[in-house]
Coordinates of C-alpha atoms and ligand atoms in Angstrom, one line a residue:
X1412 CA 22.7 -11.9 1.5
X1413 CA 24.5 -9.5 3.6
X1414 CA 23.0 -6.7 4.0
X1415 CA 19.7 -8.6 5.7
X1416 CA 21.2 -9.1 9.2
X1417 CA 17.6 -10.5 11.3
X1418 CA 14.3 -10.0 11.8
X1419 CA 13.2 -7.9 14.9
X1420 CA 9.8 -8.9 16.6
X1421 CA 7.6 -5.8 16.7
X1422 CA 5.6 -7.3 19.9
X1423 CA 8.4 -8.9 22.1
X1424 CA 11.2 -7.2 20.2
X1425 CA 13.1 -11.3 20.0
X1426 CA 15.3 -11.4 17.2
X1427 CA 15.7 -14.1 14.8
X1428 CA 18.2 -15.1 11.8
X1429 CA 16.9 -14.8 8.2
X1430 CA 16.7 -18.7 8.2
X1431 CA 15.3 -19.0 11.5
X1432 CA 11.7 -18.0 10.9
X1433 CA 9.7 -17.5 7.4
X1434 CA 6.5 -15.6 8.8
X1435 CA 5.6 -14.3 12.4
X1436 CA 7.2 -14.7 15.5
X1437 CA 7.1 -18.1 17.4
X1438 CA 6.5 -17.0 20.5
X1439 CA 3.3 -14.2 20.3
X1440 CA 2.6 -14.5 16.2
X1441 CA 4.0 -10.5 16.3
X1442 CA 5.0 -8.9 12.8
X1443 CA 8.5 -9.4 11.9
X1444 CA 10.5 -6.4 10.8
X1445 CA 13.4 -7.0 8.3
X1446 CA 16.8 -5.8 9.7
X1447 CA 19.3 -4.5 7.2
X1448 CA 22.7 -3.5 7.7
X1449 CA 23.0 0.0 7.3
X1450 CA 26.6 0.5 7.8
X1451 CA 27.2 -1.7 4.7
X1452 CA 24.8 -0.3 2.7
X1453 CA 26.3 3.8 3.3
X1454 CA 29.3 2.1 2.4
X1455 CA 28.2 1.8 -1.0
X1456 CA 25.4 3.7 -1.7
X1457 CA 24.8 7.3 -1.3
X1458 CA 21.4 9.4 -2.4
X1459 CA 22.8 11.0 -5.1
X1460 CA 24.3 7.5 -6.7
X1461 CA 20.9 6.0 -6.3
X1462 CA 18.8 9.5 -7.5
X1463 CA 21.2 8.5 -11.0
X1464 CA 19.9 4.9 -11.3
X1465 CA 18.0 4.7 -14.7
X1466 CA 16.4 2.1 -13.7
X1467 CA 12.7 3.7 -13.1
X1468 CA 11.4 1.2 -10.7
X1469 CA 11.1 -0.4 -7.4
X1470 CA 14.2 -2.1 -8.2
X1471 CA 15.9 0.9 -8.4
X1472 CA 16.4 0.4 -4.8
X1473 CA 17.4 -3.2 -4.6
X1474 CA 20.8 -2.1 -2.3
X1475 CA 17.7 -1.3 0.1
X1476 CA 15.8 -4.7 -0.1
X1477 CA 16.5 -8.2 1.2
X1478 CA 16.3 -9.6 -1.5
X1479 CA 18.4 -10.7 -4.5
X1480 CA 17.4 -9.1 -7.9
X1481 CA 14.5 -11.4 -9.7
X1482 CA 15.9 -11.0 -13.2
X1483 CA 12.8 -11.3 -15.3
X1484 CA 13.9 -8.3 -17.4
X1485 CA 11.2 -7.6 -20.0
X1486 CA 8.2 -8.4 -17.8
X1487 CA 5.7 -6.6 -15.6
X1488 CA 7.6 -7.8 -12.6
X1489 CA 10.3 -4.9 -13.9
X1490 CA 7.8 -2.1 -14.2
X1491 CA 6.2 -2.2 -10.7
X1492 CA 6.7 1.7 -9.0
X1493 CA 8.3 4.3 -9.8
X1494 CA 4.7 5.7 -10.5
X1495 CA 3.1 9.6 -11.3
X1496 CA 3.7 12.2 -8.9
X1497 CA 0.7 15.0 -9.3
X1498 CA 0.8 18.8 -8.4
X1499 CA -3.6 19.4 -9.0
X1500 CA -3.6 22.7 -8.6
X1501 CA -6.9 23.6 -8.6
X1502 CA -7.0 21.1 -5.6
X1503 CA -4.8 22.9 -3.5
X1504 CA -6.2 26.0 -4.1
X1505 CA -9.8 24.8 -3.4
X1506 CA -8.2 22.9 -0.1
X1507 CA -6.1 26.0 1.2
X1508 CA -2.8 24.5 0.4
X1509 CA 0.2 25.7 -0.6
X1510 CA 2.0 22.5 -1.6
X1511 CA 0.0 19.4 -2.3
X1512 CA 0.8 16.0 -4.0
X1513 CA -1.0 12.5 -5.2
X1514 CA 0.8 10.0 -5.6
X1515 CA -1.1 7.5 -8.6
X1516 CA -0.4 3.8 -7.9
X1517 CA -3.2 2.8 -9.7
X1518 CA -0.3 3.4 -12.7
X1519 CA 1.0 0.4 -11.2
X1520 CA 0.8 -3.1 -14.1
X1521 CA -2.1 -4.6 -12.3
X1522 CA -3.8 -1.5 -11.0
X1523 CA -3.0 -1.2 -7.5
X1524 CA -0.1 -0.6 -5.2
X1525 CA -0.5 -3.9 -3.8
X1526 CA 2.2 -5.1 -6.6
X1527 CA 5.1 -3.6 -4.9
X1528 CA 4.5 -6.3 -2.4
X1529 CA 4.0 -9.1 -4.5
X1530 CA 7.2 -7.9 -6.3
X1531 CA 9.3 -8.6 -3.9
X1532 CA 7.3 -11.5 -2.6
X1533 CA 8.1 -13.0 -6.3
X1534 CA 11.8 -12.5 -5.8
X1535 CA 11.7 -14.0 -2.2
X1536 CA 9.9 -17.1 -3.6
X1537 CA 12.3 -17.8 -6.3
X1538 CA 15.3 -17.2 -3.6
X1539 CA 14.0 -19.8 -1.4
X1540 CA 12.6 -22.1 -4.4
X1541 CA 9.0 -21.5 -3.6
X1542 CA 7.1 -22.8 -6.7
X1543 CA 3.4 -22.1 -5.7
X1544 CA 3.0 -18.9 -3.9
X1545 CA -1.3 -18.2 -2.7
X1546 CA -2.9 -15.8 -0.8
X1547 CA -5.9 -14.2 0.6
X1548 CA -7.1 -11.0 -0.7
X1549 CA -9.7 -8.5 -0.9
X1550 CA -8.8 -8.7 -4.7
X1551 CA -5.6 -6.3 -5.3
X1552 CA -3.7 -8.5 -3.4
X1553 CA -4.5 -11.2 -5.5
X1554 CA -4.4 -9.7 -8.6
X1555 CA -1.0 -8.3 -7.5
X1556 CA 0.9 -11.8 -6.7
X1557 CA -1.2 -13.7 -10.0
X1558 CA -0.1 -10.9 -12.5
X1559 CA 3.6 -10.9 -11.1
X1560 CA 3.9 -14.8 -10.4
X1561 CA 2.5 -15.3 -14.4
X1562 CA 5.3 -12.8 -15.3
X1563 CA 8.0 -15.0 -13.6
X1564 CA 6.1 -18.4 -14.2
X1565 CA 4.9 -19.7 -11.0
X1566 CA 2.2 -21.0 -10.2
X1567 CA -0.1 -19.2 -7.9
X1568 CA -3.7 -19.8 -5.6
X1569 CA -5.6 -17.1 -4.6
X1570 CA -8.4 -17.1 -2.1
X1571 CA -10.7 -14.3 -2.4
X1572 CA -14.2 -13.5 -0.4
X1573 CA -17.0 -14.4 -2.8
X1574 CA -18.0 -10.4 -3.0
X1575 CA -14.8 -9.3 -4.3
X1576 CA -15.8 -6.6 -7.6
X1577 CA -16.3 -8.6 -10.7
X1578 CA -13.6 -6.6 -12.4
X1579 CA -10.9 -7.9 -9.7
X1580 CA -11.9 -11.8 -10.0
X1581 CA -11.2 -11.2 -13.9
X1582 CA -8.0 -10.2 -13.4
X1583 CA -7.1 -12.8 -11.8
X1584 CA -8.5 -15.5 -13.5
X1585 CA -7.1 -14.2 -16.8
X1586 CA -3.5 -13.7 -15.2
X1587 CA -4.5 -17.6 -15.0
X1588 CA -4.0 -18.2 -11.0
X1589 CA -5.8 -20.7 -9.3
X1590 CA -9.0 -18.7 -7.8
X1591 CA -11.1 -20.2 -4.8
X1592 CA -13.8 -17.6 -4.0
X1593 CA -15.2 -18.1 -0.2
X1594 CA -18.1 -18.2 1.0
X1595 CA -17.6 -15.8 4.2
X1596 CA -15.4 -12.7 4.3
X1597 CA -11.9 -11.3 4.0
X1598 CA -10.8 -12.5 7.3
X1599 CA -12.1 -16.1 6.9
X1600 CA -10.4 -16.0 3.7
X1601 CA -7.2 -15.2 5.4
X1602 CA -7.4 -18.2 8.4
X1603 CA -8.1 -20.7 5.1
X1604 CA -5.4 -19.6 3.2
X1605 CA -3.0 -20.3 6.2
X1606 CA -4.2 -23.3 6.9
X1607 CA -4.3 -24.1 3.1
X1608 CA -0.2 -22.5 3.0
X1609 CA 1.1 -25.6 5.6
X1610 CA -0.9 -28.4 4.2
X1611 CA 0.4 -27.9 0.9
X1612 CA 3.6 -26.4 1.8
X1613 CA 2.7 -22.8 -0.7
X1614 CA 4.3 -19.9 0.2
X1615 CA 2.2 -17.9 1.9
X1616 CA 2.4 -14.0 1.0
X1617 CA -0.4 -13.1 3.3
X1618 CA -0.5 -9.0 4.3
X1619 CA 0.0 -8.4 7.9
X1620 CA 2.2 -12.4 8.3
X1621 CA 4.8 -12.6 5.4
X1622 CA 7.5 -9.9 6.4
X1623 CA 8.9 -9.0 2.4
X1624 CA 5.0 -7.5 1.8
X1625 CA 6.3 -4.9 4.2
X1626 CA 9.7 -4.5 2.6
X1627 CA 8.4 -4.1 -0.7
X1628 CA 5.4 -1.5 0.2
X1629 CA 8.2 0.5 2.1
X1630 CA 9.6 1.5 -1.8
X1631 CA 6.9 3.8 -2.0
X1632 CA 8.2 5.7 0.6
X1633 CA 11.3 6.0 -0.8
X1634 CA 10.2 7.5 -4.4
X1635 CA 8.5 9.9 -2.1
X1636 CA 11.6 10.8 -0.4
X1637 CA 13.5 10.8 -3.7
X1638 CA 10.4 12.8 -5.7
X1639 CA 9.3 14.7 -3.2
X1640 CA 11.3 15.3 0.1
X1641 CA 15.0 15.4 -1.3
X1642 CA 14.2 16.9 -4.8
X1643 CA 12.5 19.5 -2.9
X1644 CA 14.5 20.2 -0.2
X1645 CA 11.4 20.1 1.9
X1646 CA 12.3 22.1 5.4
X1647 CA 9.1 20.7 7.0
X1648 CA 7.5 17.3 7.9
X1649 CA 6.0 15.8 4.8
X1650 CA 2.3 14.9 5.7
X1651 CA 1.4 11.4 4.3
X1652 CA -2.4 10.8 4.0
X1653 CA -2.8 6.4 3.4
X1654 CA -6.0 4.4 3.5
X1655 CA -5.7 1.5 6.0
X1656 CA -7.1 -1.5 6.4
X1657 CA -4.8 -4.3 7.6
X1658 CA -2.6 -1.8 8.1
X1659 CA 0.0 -2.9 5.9
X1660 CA 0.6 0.0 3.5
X1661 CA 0.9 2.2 6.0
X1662 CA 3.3 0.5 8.5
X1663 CA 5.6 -0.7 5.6
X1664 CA 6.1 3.3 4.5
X1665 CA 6.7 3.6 7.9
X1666 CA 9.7 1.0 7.6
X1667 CA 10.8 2.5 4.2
X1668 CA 11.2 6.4 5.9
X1669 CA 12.7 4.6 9.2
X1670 CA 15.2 2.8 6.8
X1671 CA 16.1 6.6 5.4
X1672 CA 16.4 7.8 8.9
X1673 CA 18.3 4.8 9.7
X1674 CA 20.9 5.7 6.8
X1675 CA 20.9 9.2 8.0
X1676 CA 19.1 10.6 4.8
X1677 CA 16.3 11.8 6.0
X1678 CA 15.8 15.1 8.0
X1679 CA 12.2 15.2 9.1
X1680 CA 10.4 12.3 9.4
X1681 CA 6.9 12.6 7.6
X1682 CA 3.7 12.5 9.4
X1683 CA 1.7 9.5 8.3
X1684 CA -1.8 9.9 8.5
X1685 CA -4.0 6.4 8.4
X1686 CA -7.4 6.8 6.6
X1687 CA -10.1 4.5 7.8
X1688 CA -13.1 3.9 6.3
X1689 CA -16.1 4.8 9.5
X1690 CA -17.5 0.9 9.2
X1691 CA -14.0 -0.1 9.2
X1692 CA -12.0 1.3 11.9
X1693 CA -10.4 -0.8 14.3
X1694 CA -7.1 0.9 14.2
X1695 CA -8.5 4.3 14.3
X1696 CA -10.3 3.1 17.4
X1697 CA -7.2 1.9 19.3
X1698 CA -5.8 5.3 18.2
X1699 CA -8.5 7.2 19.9
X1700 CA -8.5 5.4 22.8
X1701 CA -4.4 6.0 23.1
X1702 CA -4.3 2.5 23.3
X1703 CA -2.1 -0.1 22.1
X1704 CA -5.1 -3.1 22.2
X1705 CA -6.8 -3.1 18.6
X1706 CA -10.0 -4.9 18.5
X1707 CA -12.0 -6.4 15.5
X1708 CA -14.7 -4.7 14.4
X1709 CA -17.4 -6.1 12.2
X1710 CA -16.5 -4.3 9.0
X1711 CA -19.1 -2.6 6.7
X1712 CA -18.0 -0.6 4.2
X1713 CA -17.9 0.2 0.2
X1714 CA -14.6 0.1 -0.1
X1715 CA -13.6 -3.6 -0.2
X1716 CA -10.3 -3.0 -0.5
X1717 CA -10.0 -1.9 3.3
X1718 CA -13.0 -4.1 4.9
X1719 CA -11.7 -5.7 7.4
X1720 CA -12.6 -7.3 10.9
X1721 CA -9.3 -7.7 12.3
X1722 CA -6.2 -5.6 11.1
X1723 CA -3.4 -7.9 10.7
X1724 CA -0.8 -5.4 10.7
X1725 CA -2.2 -3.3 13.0
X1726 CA 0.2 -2.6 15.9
X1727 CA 2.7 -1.4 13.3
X1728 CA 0.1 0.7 11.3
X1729 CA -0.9 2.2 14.8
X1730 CA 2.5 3.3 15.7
X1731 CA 3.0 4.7 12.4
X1732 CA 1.1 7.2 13.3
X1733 CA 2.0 7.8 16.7
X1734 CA 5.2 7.8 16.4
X1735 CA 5.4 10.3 13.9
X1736 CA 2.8 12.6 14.8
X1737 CA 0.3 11.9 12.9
X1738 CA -3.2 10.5 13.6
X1739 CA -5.8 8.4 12.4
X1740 CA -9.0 9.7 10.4
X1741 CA -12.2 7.8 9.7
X1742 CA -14.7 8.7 6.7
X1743 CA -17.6 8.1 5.9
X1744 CA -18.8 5.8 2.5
X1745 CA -20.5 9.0 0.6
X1746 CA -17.4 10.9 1.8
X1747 CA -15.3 8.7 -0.2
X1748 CA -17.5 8.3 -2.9
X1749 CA -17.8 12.3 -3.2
X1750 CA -13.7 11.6 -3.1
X1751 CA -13.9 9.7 -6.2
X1752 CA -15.8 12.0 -8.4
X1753 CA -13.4 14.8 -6.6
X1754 CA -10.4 13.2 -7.6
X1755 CA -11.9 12.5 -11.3
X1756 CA -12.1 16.4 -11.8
X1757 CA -8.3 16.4 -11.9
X1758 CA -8.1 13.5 -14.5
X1759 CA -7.6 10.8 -11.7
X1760 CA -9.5 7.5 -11.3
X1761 CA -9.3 5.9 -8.1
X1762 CA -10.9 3.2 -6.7
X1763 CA -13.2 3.6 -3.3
X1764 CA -10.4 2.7 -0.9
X1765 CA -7.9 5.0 -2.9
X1766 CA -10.2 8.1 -2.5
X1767 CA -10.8 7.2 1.0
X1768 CA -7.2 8.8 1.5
X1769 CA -8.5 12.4 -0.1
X1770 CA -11.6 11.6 1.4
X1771 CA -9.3 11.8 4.9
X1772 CA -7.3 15.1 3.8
X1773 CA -10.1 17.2 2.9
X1774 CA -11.6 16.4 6.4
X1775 CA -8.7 17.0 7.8
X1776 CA -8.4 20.8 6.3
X1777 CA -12.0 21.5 7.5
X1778 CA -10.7 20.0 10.9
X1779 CA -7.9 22.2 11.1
X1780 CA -5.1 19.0 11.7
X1781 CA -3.7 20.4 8.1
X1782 CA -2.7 23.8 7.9
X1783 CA -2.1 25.6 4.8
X1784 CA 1.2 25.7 4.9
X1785 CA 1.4 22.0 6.0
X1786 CA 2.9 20.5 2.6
X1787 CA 0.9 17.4 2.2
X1788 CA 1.1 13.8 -0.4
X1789 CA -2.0 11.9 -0.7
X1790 CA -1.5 8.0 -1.6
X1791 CA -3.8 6.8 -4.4
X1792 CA -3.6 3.6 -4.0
X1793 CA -5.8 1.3 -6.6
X1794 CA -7.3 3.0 -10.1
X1795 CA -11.1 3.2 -10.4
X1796 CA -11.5 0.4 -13.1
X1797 CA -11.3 -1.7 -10.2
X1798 CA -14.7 -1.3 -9.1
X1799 CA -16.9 0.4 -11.8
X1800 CA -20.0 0.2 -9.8
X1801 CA -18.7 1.7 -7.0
X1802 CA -17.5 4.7 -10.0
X1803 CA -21.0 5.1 -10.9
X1804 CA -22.2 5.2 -8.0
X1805 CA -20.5 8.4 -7.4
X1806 CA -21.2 10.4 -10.5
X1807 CA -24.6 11.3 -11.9
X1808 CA -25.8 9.0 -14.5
X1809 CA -25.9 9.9 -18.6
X1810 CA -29.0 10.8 -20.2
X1811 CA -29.9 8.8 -23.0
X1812 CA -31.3 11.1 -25.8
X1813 CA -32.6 10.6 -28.9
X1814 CA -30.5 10.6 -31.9
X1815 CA -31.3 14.0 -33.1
X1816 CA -30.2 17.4 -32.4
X1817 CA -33.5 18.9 -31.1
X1818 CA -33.2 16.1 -28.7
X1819 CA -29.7 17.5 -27.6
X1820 CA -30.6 20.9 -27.4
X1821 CA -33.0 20.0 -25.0
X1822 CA -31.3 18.1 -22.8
X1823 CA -28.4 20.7 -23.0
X1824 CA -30.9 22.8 -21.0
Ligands
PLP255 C1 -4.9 -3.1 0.2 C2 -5.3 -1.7 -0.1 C3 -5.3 -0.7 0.8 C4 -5.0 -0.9 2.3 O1 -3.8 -1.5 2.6 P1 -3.6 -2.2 4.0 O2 -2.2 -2.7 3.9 O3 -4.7 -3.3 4.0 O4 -3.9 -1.2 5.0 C5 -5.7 0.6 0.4 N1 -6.1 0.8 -0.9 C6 -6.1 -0.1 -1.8 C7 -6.5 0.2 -3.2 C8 -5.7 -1.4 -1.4 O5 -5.8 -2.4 -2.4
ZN256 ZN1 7.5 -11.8 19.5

């Protein structure tokens, strides 16, 4: 596999062969970043050959992943990104801005953008002969790596907190994984499923401790570059509003617009802006403090998806935003629930921590940190069918009427 050269540490910065290490770094437990050779890669790749692939996918950009193509043609595992890009109009023009974007992973096959992770994580297991694959997950996560293991037949254990959204736990017991729901939170289920990962010897694809989640979350990045900053010639930073919670998403766009950079395709780098929900901000914290140190919080919030005590990504999602000029936002839970029934009025269904990213923009407008010639792409990151209580807790409820029309007419009034 040449064009992975190492893995870099982002704490002590040690590097290690490919075959050296398989999840964090041995000496502090830092995130890993995947190396690739660039020079190789410009060799034989340039943005125009790759904006002609037909292949309308994440694996369009296989030249930029460390990974060897899956195969599994005619599966799921083949139709994971490459997702709807959204002008709302009306949106901009209520928000003041001139160009505005949202980008709809919930079009992804299980929902969420969590599967461009597990993608890859699928073609990593079969590379290194990883039958069981398991992780711990809020839900997407999990629903992510059962739906893609089913569609390449492996076997895979998820460990989920016990309050994980109905609708999640179906998914993945009907994509027929192994479920263990825990009695504690995300965070416990995380330490379990390590633990669980070296007794049994599963591959582990954990967020924020396997490096290929990273690598395959950085793809959307790159259809933004492709869909966005190169089709449109864009002479400004883009401005990249994400929800956070480990921090994964957000640092592994990061990696995808360094990569660009790396290659010497990319003019501006984008601001990325990290979303947090308010009972849910340990990141955002460190960020306010201008300080590296992230400390767990004890997270409270509706949106599951981004509840969590103790980032495990987080150094890299902080300097995602520092080191691109953007910043870190929190909301509030009936911000992001007014976000959802926002979002709806342009045809959009997003779960609460997908909102939570508009949720962060329109608070940033009213801040003034977005001006209105600041062009702007909003993440949307997991579709509202994910959590349909959360969905109606944001709208007002139907009347029931009775079945005639004098009955209508008057609750027409
Ligand atoms: C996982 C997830 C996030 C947050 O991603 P992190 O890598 O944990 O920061 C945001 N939105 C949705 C819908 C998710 O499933
Ligand atoms: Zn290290």
């Amino acid at each position: 596999m040449s064009k992975f050269k190492s893995y870099h540490c982002s704490v002590c910065g040690a590097v290690y062969q490919p075959h050296e290490v398989t999840y964090t770094c041995p000496k502090d437990g830092g995130n890993l970043d995947v190396l690739l050779d660039y020079d190789a890669i410009n060799k034989s790749l340039s943005p125009d050959k790759l904006i002609a692939s037909r292949e309308f996918s994440i694996w369009r950009y296989l030249p930029l992943l460390p990974v060897e193509d899956p195969g599994c043609y005619g599966t799921p595992l083949r139709s994971v990104g490459w997702t709807p890009l959204y002008q709302p109009v009306a949106l901009a023009e209520e928000l003041g801005l001139a160009h505005l974007w949202l980008k709809d992973d919930g079009r992804n096959p299980t929902a969420s953008f969590k599967d461009r992770a597990s993608a890859i994580m699928i073609a990593r297991a079969r590379e290194i002969k990883a039958e069981v694959v398991v992780t711990a997950s809020t839900g997407n996560a999990g629903a992510a790596l059962a739906g893609m293991a089913a569609a390449a037949n492996h076997k895979a254990v998820i460990f989920a907190p016990k309050t994980a959204p109905p609708a999640k736990v179906a998914q993945l017991l009907v994509f027929g994984a192994r479920v263990f729901l825990v009695d504690g939170n995300y965070d416990q289920a995380f330490d379990l499923t390590i633990l669980a990962a070296q007794e049994f010897g599963w591959y582990c694809r954990n967020t924020g401790y396997n490096p290929f989640t990273a690598e395959g979350k950085k793809t959307a990045a790159f259809e933004i570059w492709e869909q966005v900053i190169y089709a449109g010639n864009l002479e400004k930073p883009l401005n990249v509003f994400v929800s956070v919670g480990d921090g994964n998403i957000i640092s592994g766009m990061h990696k995808g617009f360094k990569d660009l950079q790396a290659l010497g395709w990319l003019k501006y780098m984008p601001r990325l802006f990290g979303i947090q929900a308010e009972g849910s901000a340990a990141i955002a914290n460190a960020f306010n403090k201008r300080n590296e140190e992230i400390n767990p919080v004890k997270a409270n919030t509706l949106a599951d998806s981004i509840s969590v005590d103790l980032p495990r990504d987080g150094l890299r999602a902080l300097r995602a935003a520092t080191q691109t000029d953007g910043s870190y936002i929190t909301v509030s839970d009936n911000e992001i629930l007014a976000a959802i029934a926002r979002l709806g009025k342009e045809g959009i269904f997003a779960e609460p921590a997908a909102s939570t990213a508009y949720a962060g923009l329109a608070k940033a407008v009213k801040e003034g940190i977005i001006l209105p010639d600041d062009p702007v792409l909003v993440m949307i990151t997991g579709s509202g069918l994910k959590d349909v209580k959360a969905a109606i807790n944001s709208i007002q409820p139907a009347p029931i009427i009775e079945p005639t029309l004098e009955a209508l007419k008057k609750a027409l009034k």
